[in-house]
Tab-separated table of N, CA and C in Angstrom:
chain	number	residue	atom	x	y	z
A	1	ARG	N	155.075	121.049	85.911
A	1	ARG	CA	154.175	121.702	86.891
A	1	ARG	C	153.794	120.725	88.041
A	2	LEU	N	153.916	119.425	87.706
A	2	LEU	CA	153.554	118.382	88.671
A	2	LEU	C	154.606	118.371	89.817
A	3	LEU	N	155.899	118.565	89.432
A	3	LEU	CA	156.943	118.514	90.433
A	3	LEU	C	157.734	119.810	90.469
A	4	PRO	N	157.175	120.921	90.891
A	4	PRO	CA	157.832	122.218	90.903
A	4	PRO	C	159.017	122.149	91.834
A	5	SER	N	158.950	121.339	92.832
A	5	SER	CA	160.028	121.279	93.913
A	5	SER	C	161.372	120.862	93.228
A	6	LEU	N	161.317	119.828	92.352
A	6	LEU	CA	162.533	119.356	91.635
A	6	LEU	C	163.102	120.575	90.789
A	7	ASP	N	162.276	121.173	90.087
A	7	ASP	CA	162.697	122.252	89.189
A	7	ASP	C	163.387	123.358	89.953
A	8	VAL	N	162.721	123.799	91.065
A	8	VAL	CA	163.279	124.818	91.935
A	8	VAL	C	164.625	124.337	92.497
A	9	VAL	N	164.715	123.166	92.940
A	9	VAL	CA	166.008	122.612	93.477
A	9	VAL	C	167.071	122.615	92.458
A	10	ALA	N	166.748	122.132	91.298
A	10	ALA	CA	167.823	122.067	90.196
A	10	ALA	C	168.232	123.470	89.817
A	11	VAL	N	167.294	124.336	89.674
A	11	VAL	CA	167.626	125.749	89.316
A	11	VAL	C	168.398	126.411	90.451
A	12	SER	N	167.973	126.158	91.702
A	12	SER	CA	168.655	126.752	92.809
A	12	SER	C	170.086	126.313	92.910
A	13	GLN	N	170.373	125.010	92.722
A	13	GLN	CA	171.746	124.465	92.809
A	13	GLN	C	172.600	124.877	91.625
A	14	ALA	N	171.957	125.132	90.465
A	14	ALA	CA	172.692	125.396	89.263
A	14	ALA	C	173.365	126.793	89.383
A	15	PRO	N	172.588	127.855	89.628
A	15	PRO	CA	173.224	129.229	89.754
A	15	PRO	C	173.842	129.466	91.078
A	16	SER	N	173.618	128.577	92.085
A	16	SER	CA	174.161	128.779	93.373
A	16	SER	C	175.663	128.892	93.378
A	17	PRO	N	176.394	127.956	92.813
A	17	PRO	CA	177.890	127.963	92.843
A	17	PRO	C	178.400	129.020	91.905
A	18	GLU	N	177.693	129.275	90.824
A	18	GLU	CA	178.139	130.282	89.844
A	18	GLU	C	178.008	131.685	90.417
A	19	SER	N	176.886	131.966	91.052
A	19	SER	CA	176.656	133.327	91.588
A	19	SER	C	175.986	133.213	92.971
A	20	ASN	N	176.748	133.169	93.944
A	20	ASN	CA	176.242	132.967	95.303
A	20	ASN	C	175.438	134.247	95.766
A	21	PRO	N	176.021	135.414	95.624
A	21	PRO	CA	175.328	136.625	96.061
A	21	PRO	C	174.008	136.897	95.196
A	22	TYR	N	174.076	136.413	93.962
A	22	TYR	CA	172.937	136.624	93.166
A	22	TYR	C	171.977	135.414	93.089
A	23	SER	N	172.139	134.525	94.063
A	23	SER	CA	171.417	133.298	94.086
A	23	SER	C	169.910	133.578	94.137
A	24	PRO	N	169.399	134.368	95.146
A	24	PRO	CA	168.015	134.605	95.287
A	24	PRO	C	167.379	135.359	94.073
A	25	LEU	N	168.191	136.237	93.433
A	25	LEU	CA	167.673	137.012	92.299
A	25	LEU	C	167.295	136.101	91.132
A	26	PRO	N	168.205	135.306	90.581
A	26	PRO	CA	167.877	134.469	89.420
A	26	PRO	C	166.918	133.380	89.739
A	27	VAL	N	166.958	132.900	91.007
A	27	VAL	CA	166.061	131.844	91.442
A	27	VAL	C	164.591	132.294	91.334
A	28	GLU	N	164.314	133.523	91.831
A	28	GLU	CA	162.954	134.066	91.731
A	28	GLU	C	162.546	134.278	90.360
A	29	THR	N	163.466	134.810	89.534
A	29	THR	CA	163.152	135.091	88.101
A	29	THR	C	162.827	133.746	87.412
A	30	MET	N	163.659	132.727	87.663
A	30	MET	CA	163.397	131.433	87.008
A	30	MET	C	162.137	130.865	87.414
A	31	VAL	N	161.854	130.876	88.736
A	31	VAL	CA	160.661	130.265	89.303
A	31	VAL	C	159.396	130.993	88.668
A	32	GLY	N	159.505	132.286	88.405
A	32	GLY	CA	158.426	133.035	87.881
A	32	GLY	C	158.187	132.741	86.401
A	33	LEU	N	159.333	132.482	85.691
A	33	LEU	CA	159.194	132.097	84.241
A	33	LEU	C	158.861	130.664	84.027
A	34	TYR	N	159.322	129.784	84.939
A	34	TYR	CA	159.115	128.405	84.829
A	34	TYR	C	157.548	128.020	84.515
A	35	PRO	N	156.678	128.462	85.479
A	35	PRO	CA	155.230	128.132	85.257
A	35	PRO	C	154.683	128.747	83.958
A	36	THR	N	155.188	129.920	83.631
A	36	THR	CA	154.700	130.508	82.401
A	36	THR	C	155.142	129.743	81.164
A	37	ILE	N	156.361	129.259	81.154
A	37	ILE	CA	156.818	128.391	80.010
A	37	ILE	C	156.131	127.052	80.036
A	38	GLU	N	155.998	126.420	81.164
A	38	GLU	CA	155.359	125.114	81.195
A	38	GLU	C	153.893	125.203	80.843
A	39	SER	N	153.232	126.271	81.254
A	39	SER	CA	151.838	126.453	80.910
A	39	SER	C	151.633	126.476	79.365
């Protein structure tokens, strides 16, 4: 939770090449779950 930028970047680049058109969809889902899991 201290460095959410790094998590977002890593998650964004990970699914980016695998699913370009679905990039924004999984990214938002991950970002929404990330803080919940870390909390």
